[in-house]
């Protein structure tokens, strides 16, 4: 049995699946048609599955080998983003302001291909395989929590997952032991001053001027307040304030994100933010509201599983090289699975062979579709080999 060859031979089908999903994206917690498409594939395969898993659109399929072995889970997400697809390609999104700008369509296509091959060989393979199709990765609290609560990891010995990565070289596999991705949380700050006429600033408390001071001070937290050996990012991504030319704004809203790798550092960041806001508003005669939106915990790979995946990747035909990398300041709710069972999350390089490699969550995001061969071969080969450990 040549599983690698079977994946290569299935490439065109995998690409067509990806492109169909790319043309018909659905937002988090609204993936009705996407879930129906996935279940239809399993119906055609004759694979047992549970749908509406975790009270949402999640799907968990199970394939049991004829021989005893470990129970290993494989996960793919399938939600899209509220981003307009700006690509001029035949498979461009047909839904305005919604697109697969993160590669989840490719993840789903890979896992369905793996499922077909496992099903084809179920009478000769060892172990049990839990195929997790997860909705709502992009929108906290995410889809993983409810799926775990509903029992998708019951009896699972290990879990594997991958993410196609448009900025990393195609044909390469990337992972690390320990922290791979950061804990991500968001915040809203509302600054409340006193509105007034632009020609009489002495009668007002200018919320926009306060905003400038607050942002300057917030940028000092990471560079001057935290231990430089504790990685952290604080970014203000949006400001909403003011109405017209000659009115001093009474209120300003700042939206941003904090990325760290441990709870202690996160607490330090938000404690410092509170101290800064209290001091600035007290001195200006203003007030504030700070709303913290907790996101996903850090993605922390099991050391043994990560080392296994890294070393195994060298034996995969489609893989050019395997790399340990520095942690990334991005968030992923695969973190919740790794809190429950050992496993590894890895990045499959998918940089386009020509043109500009646009980052994830960009309107022109795309990836080298042949990277799906690399990701699927690595995932399937790894879980089958892991049965021997």
PDB file of N, CA, C and O in Angstrom, residues 254-306:
ATOM      1  N   UNK A 254     -11.078  52.688  21.659  1.00  0.00           N
ATOM      2  CA  UNK A 254      -9.885  52.037  21.139  1.00  0.00           C
ATOM      3  C   UNK A 254     -10.098  50.530  21.194  1.00  0.00           C
ATOM      4  O   UNK A 254     -10.597  49.995  22.198  1.00  0.00           O
ATOM      5  N   UNK A 255      -9.713  49.841  20.130  1.00  0.00           N
ATOM      6  CA  UNK A 255      -9.803  48.390  20.090  1.00  0.00           C
ATOM      7  C   UNK A 255      -8.430  47.820  19.788  1.00  0.00           C
ATOM      8  O   UNK A 255      -7.711  48.336  18.934  1.00  0.00           O
ATOM      9  N   UNK A 256      -8.073  46.775  20.490  1.00  0.00           N
ATOM     10  CA  UNK A 256      -6.748  46.209  20.271  1.00  0.00           C
ATOM     11  C   UNK A 256      -6.629  44.787  20.754  1.00  0.00           C
ATOM     12  O   UNK A 256      -7.601  44.152  21.166  1.00  0.00           O
ATOM     13  N   UNK A 257      -5.405  44.278  20.691  1.00  0.00           N
ATOM     14  CA  UNK A 257      -5.155  42.888  21.054  1.00  0.00           C
ATOM     15  C   UNK A 257      -3.893  42.761  21.881  1.00  0.00           C
ATOM     16  O   UNK A 257      -2.966  43.574  21.754  1.00  0.00           O
ATOM     17  N   UNK A 258      -3.858  41.744  22.724  1.00  0.00           N
ATOM     18  CA  UNK A 258      -2.691  41.405  23.539  1.00  0.00           C
ATOM     19  C   UNK A 258      -2.341  39.956  23.253  1.00  0.00           C
ATOM     20  O   UNK A 258      -3.212  39.083  23.252  1.00  0.00           O
ATOM     21  N   UNK A 259      -1.048  39.685  23.011  1.00  0.00           N
ATOM     22  CA  UNK A 259      -0.572  38.327  22.747  1.00  0.00           C
ATOM     23  C   UNK A 259       0.562  38.009  23.712  1.00  0.00           C
ATOM     24  O   UNK A 259       1.551  38.758  23.783  1.00  0.00           O
ATOM     25  N   UNK A 260       0.432  36.916  24.442  1.00  0.00           N
ATOM     26  CA  UNK A 260       1.433  36.479  25.412  1.00  0.00           C
ATOM     27  C   UNK A 260       1.487  34.948  25.396  1.00  0.00           C
ATOM     28  O   UNK A 260       0.703  34.295  24.718  1.00  0.00           O
ATOM     29  N   UNK A 261       2.404  34.390  26.212  1.00  0.00           N
ATOM     30  CA  UNK A 261       2.509  32.938  26.287  1.00  0.00           C
ATOM     31  C   UNK A 261       2.192  32.369  27.669  1.00  0.00           C
ATOM     32  O   UNK A 261       2.254  31.153  27.856  1.00  0.00           O
ATOM     33  N   UNK A 262       1.861  33.240  28.631  1.00  0.00           N
ATOM     34  CA  UNK A 262       1.511  32.726  29.957  1.00  0.00           C
ATOM     35  C   UNK A 262       0.573  33.700  30.653  1.00  0.00           C
ATOM     36  O   UNK A 262       0.528  34.898  30.349  1.00  0.00           O
ATOM     37  N   UNK A 263      -0.195  33.180  31.619  1.00  0.00           N
ATOM     38  CA  UNK A 263      -1.211  33.977  32.306  1.00  0.00           C
ATOM     39  C   UNK A 263      -0.603  35.089  33.154  1.00  0.00           C
ATOM     40  O   UNK A 263      -1.198  36.160  33.302  1.00  0.00           O
ATOM     41  N   UNK A 264       0.561  34.845  33.721  1.00  0.00           N
ATOM     42  CA  UNK A 264       1.186  35.863  34.561  1.00  0.00           C
ATOM     43  C   UNK A 264       1.527  37.112  33.753  1.00  0.00           C
ATOM     44  O   UNK A 264       1.281  38.243  34.190  1.00  0.00           O
ATOM     45  N   UNK A 265       2.083  36.913  32.559  1.00  0.00           N
ATOM     46  CA  UNK A 265       2.416  38.058  31.714  1.00  0.00           C
ATOM     47  C   UNK A 265       1.148  38.777  31.255  1.00  0.00           C
ATOM     48  O   UNK A 265       1.105  40.010  31.215  1.00  0.00           O
ATOM     49  N   UNK A 266       0.118  38.019  30.925  1.00  0.00           N
ATOM     50  CA  UNK A 266      -1.142  38.651  30.524  1.00  0.00           C
ATOM     51  C   UNK A 266      -1.701  39.517  31.653  1.00  0.00           C
ATOM     52  O   UNK A 266      -2.163  40.636  31.410  1.00  0.00           O
ATOM     53  N   UNK A 267      -1.661  39.009  32.865  1.00  0.00           N
ATOM     54  CA  UNK A 267      -2.145  39.791  34.007  1.00  0.00           C
ATOM     55  C   UNK A 267      -1.327  41.067  34.180  1.00  0.00           C
ATOM     56  O   UNK A 267      -1.871  42.144  34.444  1.00  0.00           O
ATOM     57  N   UNK A 268      -0.011  40.950  34.015  1.00  0.00           N
ATOM     58  CA  UNK A 268       0.846  42.131  34.111  1.00  0.00           C
ATOM     59  C   UNK A 268       0.441  43.190  33.086  1.00  0.00           C
ATOM     60  O   UNK A 268       0.369  44.381  33.399  1.00  0.00           O
ATOM     61  N   UNK A 269       0.205  42.756  31.859  1.00  0.00           N
ATOM     62  CA  UNK A 269      -0.150  43.704  30.796  1.00  0.00           C
ATOM     63  C   UNK A 269      -1.430  44.443  31.147  1.00  0.00           C
ATOM     64  O   UNK A 269      -1.502  45.683  31.080  1.00  0.00           O
ATOM     65  N   UNK A 270      -2.458  43.711  31.543  1.00  0.00           N
ATOM     66  CA  UNK A 270      -3.741  44.356  31.822  1.00  0.00           C
ATOM     67  C   UNK A 270      -3.707  45.168  33.114  1.00  0.00           C
ATOM     68  O   UNK A 270      -4.394  46.194  33.217  1.00  0.00           O
ATOM     69  N   UNK A 271      -2.907  44.763  34.076  1.00  0.00           N
ATOM     70  CA  UNK A 271      -2.727  45.588  35.280  1.00  0.00           C
ATOM     71  C   UNK A 271      -2.089  46.926  34.914  1.00  0.00           C
ATOM     72  O   UNK A 271      -2.484  47.985  35.425  1.00  0.00           O
ATOM     73  N   UNK A 272      -1.080  46.875  34.039  1.00  0.00           N
ATOM     74  CA  UNK A 272      -0.419  48.111  33.606  1.00  0.00           C
ATOM     75  C   UNK A 272      -1.368  48.982  32.797  1.00  0.00           C
ATOM     76  O   UNK A 272      -1.359  50.212  32.909  1.00  0.00           O
ATOM     77  N   UNK A 273      -2.180  48.375  31.940  1.00  0.00           N
ATOM     78  CA  UNK A 273      -3.158  49.146  31.179  1.00  0.00           C
ATOM     79  C   UNK A 273      -4.115  49.877  32.117  1.00  0.00           C
ATOM     80  O   UNK A 273      -4.423  51.067  31.914  1.00  0.00           O
ATOM     81  N   UNK A 274      -4.561  49.193  33.148  1.00  0.00           N
ATOM     82  CA  UNK A 274      -5.480  49.806  34.112  1.00  0.00           C
ATOM     83  C   UNK A 274      -4.805  50.969  34.830  1.00  0.00           C
ATOM     84  O   UNK A 274      -5.410  52.049  35.012  1.00  0.00           O
ATOM     85  N   UNK A 275      -3.574  50.774  35.240  1.00  0.00           N
ATOM     86  CA  UNK A 275      -2.836  51.836  35.936  1.00  0.00           C
ATOM     87  C   UNK A 275      -2.681  53.070  35.051  1.00  0.00           C
ATOM     88  O   UNK A 275      -2.873  54.209  35.495  1.00  0.00           O
ATOM     89  N   UNK A 276      -2.343  52.849  33.783  1.00  0.00           N
ATOM     90  CA  UNK A 276      -2.176  53.961  32.836  1.00  0.00           C
ATOM     91  C   UNK A 276      -3.491  54.704  32.636  1.00  0.00           C
ATOM     92  O   UNK A 276      -3.545  55.941  32.668  1.00  0.00           O
ATOM     93  N   UNK A 277      -4.553  53.969  32.424  1.00  0.00           N
ATOM     94  CA  UNK A 277      -5.852  54.599  32.193  1.00  0.00           C
ATOM     95  C   UNK A 277      -6.322  55.381  33.413  1.00  0.00           C
ATOM     96  O   UNK A 277      -6.853  56.495  33.283  1.00  0.00           O
ATOM     97  N   UNK A 278      -6.127  54.816  34.581  1.00  0.00           N
ATOM     98  CA  UNK A 278      -6.521  55.517  35.802  1.00  0.00           C
ATOM     99  C   UNK A 278      -5.767  56.836  35.944  1.00  0.00           C
ATOM    100  O   UNK A 278      -6.354  57.889  36.240  1.00  0.00           O
ATOM    101  N   UNK A 279      -4.450  56.793  35.726  1.00  0.00           N
ATOM    102  CA  UNK A 279      -3.631  57.986  35.904  1.00  0.00           C
ATOM    103  C   UNK A 279      -3.955  59.077  34.894  1.00  0.00           C
ATOM    104  O   UNK A 279      -4.114  60.248  35.258  1.00  0.00           O
ATOM    105  N   UNK A 280      -4.056  58.708  33.625  1.00  0.00           N
ATOM    106  CA  UNK A 280      -4.320  59.700  32.585  1.00  0.00           C
ATOM    107  C   UNK A 280      -5.704  60.321  32.759  1.00  0.00           C
ATOM    108  O   UNK A 280      -5.870  61.550  32.657  1.00  0.00           O
ATOM    109  N   UNK A 281      -6.685  59.490  33.035  1.00  0.00           N
ATOM    110  CA  UNK A 281      -8.049  60.019  33.178  1.00  0.00           C
ATOM    111  C   UNK A 281      -8.204  60.861  34.440  1.00  0.00           C
ATOM    112  O   UNK A 281      -8.916  61.871  34.426  1.00  0.00           O
ATOM    113  N   UNK A 282      -7.537  60.474  35.504  1.00  0.00           N
ATOM    114  CA  UNK A 282      -7.591  61.284  36.727  1.00  0.00           C
ATOM    115  C   UNK A 282      -6.999  62.667  36.486  1.00  0.00           C
ATOM    116  O   UNK A 282      -7.578  63.692  36.883  1.00  0.00           O
ATOM    117  N   UNK A 283      -5.866  62.716  35.805  1.00  0.00           N
ATOM    118  CA  UNK A 283      -5.206  64.011  35.577  1.00  0.00           C
ATOM    119  C   UNK A 283      -5.996  64.897  34.611  1.00  0.00           C
ATOM    120  O   UNK A 283      -5.903  66.130  34.679  1.00  0.00           O
ATOM    121  N   UNK A 284      -6.795  64.296  33.739  1.00  0.00           N
ATOM    122  CA  UNK A 284      -7.520  65.071  32.736  1.00  0.00           C
ATOM    123  C   UNK A 284      -8.969  65.359  33.125  1.00  0.00           C
ATOM    124  O   UNK A 284      -9.656  66.096  32.416  1.00  0.00           O
ATOM    125  N   UNK A 285      -9.425  64.747  34.198  1.00  0.00           N
ATOM    126  CA  UNK A 285     -10.827  64.919  34.560  1.00  0.00           C
ATOM    127  C   UNK A 285     -11.751  64.117  33.663  1.00  0.00           C
ATOM    128  O   UNK A 285     -12.881  64.534  33.381  1.00  0.00           O
ATOM    129  N   UNK A 286     -11.285  62.962  33.225  1.00  0.00           N
ATOM    130  CA  UNK A 286     -12.064  62.084  32.354  1.00  0.00           C
ATOM    131  C   UNK A 286     -12.328  60.756  33.057  1.00  0.00           C
ATOM    132  O   UNK A 286     -11.894  60.547  34.201  1.00  0.00           O
ATOM    133  N   UNK A 287     -13.018  59.865  32.407  1.00  0.00           N
ATOM    134  CA  UNK A 287     -13.243  58.528  32.932  1.00  0.00           C
ATOM    135  C   UNK A 287     -13.022  57.522  31.807  1.00  0.00           C
ATOM    136  O   UNK A 287     -12.877  57.896  30.637  1.00  0.00           O
ATOM    137  N   UNK A 288     -13.026  56.243  32.178  1.00  0.00           N
ATOM    138  CA  UNK A 288     -12.756  55.221  31.170  1.00  0.00           C
ATOM    139  C   UNK A 288     -13.506  53.937  31.501  1.00  0.00           C
ATOM    140  O   UNK A 288     -13.935  53.709  32.644  1.00  0.00           O
ATOM    141  N   UNK A 289     -13.634  53.090  30.488  1.00  0.00           N
ATOM    142  CA  UNK A 289     -14.123  51.718  30.655  1.00  0.00           C
ATOM    143  C   UNK A 289     -13.163  50.798  29.911  1.00  0.00           C
ATOM    144  O   UNK A 289     -12.800  51.070  28.764  1.00  0.00           O
ATOM    145  N   UNK A 290     -12.736  49.733  30.567  1.00  0.00           N
ATOM    146  CA  UNK A 290     -11.853  48.748  29.950  1.00  0.00           C
ATOM    147  C   UNK A 290     -12.568  47.408  29.921  1.00  0.00           C
ATOM    148  O   UNK A 290     -12.931  46.860  30.960  1.00  0.00           O
ATOM    149  N   UNK A 291     -12.775  46.880  28.735  1.00  0.00           N
ATOM    150  CA  UNK A 291     -13.444  45.592  28.572  1.00  0.00           C
ATOM    151  C   UNK A 291     -12.465  44.620  27.932  1.00  0.00           C
ATOM    152  O   UNK A 291     -11.979  44.836  26.820  1.00  0.00           O
ATOM    153  N   UNK A 292     -12.165  43.544  28.652  1.00  0.00           N
ATOM    154  CA  UNK A 292     -11.222  42.541  28.165  1.00  0.00           C
ATOM    155  C   UNK A 292     -12.000  41.348  27.613  1.00  0.00           C
ATOM    156  O   UNK A 292     -12.885  40.807  28.286  1.00  0.00           O
ATOM    157  N   UNK A 293     -11.675  40.954  26.388  1.00  0.00           N
ATOM    158  CA  UNK A 293     -12.325  39.808  25.742  1.00  0.00           C
ATOM    159  C   UNK A 293     -11.298  38.689  25.662  1.00  0.00           C
ATOM    160  O   UNK A 293     -10.421  38.687  24.797  1.00  0.00           O
ATOM    161  N   UNK A 294     -11.396  37.757  26.598  1.00  0.00           N
ATOM    162  CA  UNK A 294     -10.402  36.688  26.649  1.00  0.00           C
ATOM    163  C   UNK A 294     -10.520  35.798  25.432  1.00  0.00           C
ATOM    164  O   UNK A 294     -11.633  35.391  25.044  1.00  0.00           O
ATOM    165  N   UNK A 295      -9.396  35.489  24.830  1.00  0.00           N
ATOM    166  CA  UNK A 295      -9.383  34.637  23.649  1.00  0.00           C
ATOM    167  C   UNK A 295      -8.825  33.267  23.961  1.00  0.00           C
ATOM    168  O   UNK A 295      -9.001  32.735  25.058  1.00  0.00           O
ATOM    169  N   UNK A 296      -8.115  32.702  23.008  1.00  0.00           N
ATOM    170  CA  UNK A 296      -7.626  31.342  23.132  1.00  0.00           C
ATOM    171  C   UNK A 296      -6.347  31.273  23.965  1.00  0.00           C
ATOM    172  O   UNK A 296      -5.540  32.216  23.959  1.00  0.00           O
ATOM    173  N   UNK A 297      -6.126  30.159  24.663  1.00  0.00           N
ATOM    174  CA  UNK A 297      -4.852  29.968  25.352  1.00  0.00           C
ATOM    175  C   UNK A 297      -3.739  29.705  24.342  1.00  0.00           C
ATOM    176  O   UNK A 297      -4.009  29.536  23.141  1.00  0.00           O
ATOM    177  N   UNK A 298      -2.492  29.638  24.790  1.00  0.00           N
ATOM    178  CA  UNK A 298      -1.404  29.371  23.838  1.00  0.00           C
ATOM    179  C   UNK A 298      -1.453  27.942  23.318  1.00  0.00           C
ATOM    180  O   UNK A 298      -1.915  27.020  24.005  1.00  0.00           O
ATOM    181  N   UNK A 299      -0.997  27.772  22.079  1.00  0.00           N
ATOM    182  CA  UNK A 299      -0.847  26.434  21.491  1.00  0.00           C
ATOM    183  C   UNK A 299       0.482  25.873  21.983  1.00  0.00           C
ATOM    184  O   UNK A 299       1.548  26.377  21.614  1.00  0.00           O
ATOM    185  N   UNK A 300       0.410  24.855  22.830  1.00  0.00           N
ATOM    186  CA  UNK A 300       1.628  24.282  23.413  1.00  0.00           C
ATOM    187  C   UNK A 300       1.730  22.822  22.991  1.00  0.00           C
ATOM    188  O   UNK A 300       0.975  21.957  23.463  1.00  0.00           O
ATOM    189  N   UNK A 301       2.651  22.547  22.106  1.00  0.00           N
ATOM    190  CA  UNK A 301       2.844  21.193  21.609  1.00  0.00           C
ATOM    191  C   UNK A 301       3.457  20.292  22.668  1.00  0.00           C
ATOM    192  O   UNK A 301       4.287  20.729  23.476  1.00  0.00           O
ATOM    193  N   UNK A 302       3.052  19.040  22.653  1.00  0.00           N
ATOM    194  CA  UNK A 302       3.725  18.031  23.451  1.00  0.00           C
ATOM    195  C   UNK A 302       5.132  17.834  22.892  1.00  0.00           C
ATOM    196  O   UNK A 302       5.307  17.657  21.677  1.00  0.00           O
ATOM    197  N   UNK A 303       6.138  17.876  23.747  1.00  0.00           N
ATOM    198  CA  UNK A 303       7.526  17.811  23.273  1.00  0.00           C
ATOM    199  C   UNK A 303       7.793  16.539  22.470  1.00  0.00           C
ATOM    200  O   UNK A 303       8.426  16.575  21.404  1.00  0.00           O
ATOM    201  N   UNK A 304       7.304  15.421  22.972  1.00  0.00           N
ATOM    202  CA  UNK A 304       7.566  14.152  22.298  1.00  0.00           C
ATOM    203  C   UNK A 304       6.872  14.099  20.946  1.00  0.00           C
ATOM    204  O   UNK A 304       7.465  13.656  19.952  1.00  0.00           O
ATOM    205  N   UNK A 305       5.626  14.538  20.890  1.00  0.00           N
ATOM    206  CA  UNK A 305       4.888  14.511  19.618  1.00  0.00           C
ATOM    207  C   UNK A 305       5.508  15.452  18.599  1.00  0.00           C
ATOM    208  O   UNK A 305       5.577  15.134  17.400  1.00  0.00           O
ATOM    209  N   UNK A 306       5.953  16.620  19.069  1.00  0.00           N
ATOM    210  CA  UNK A 306       6.573  17.584  18.155  1.00  0.00           C
ATOM    211  C   UNK A 306       7.879  17.045  17.595  1.00  0.00           C
ATOM    212  O   UNK A 306       8.165  17.198  16.394  1.00  0.00           O
TER     213      UNK A 306
END
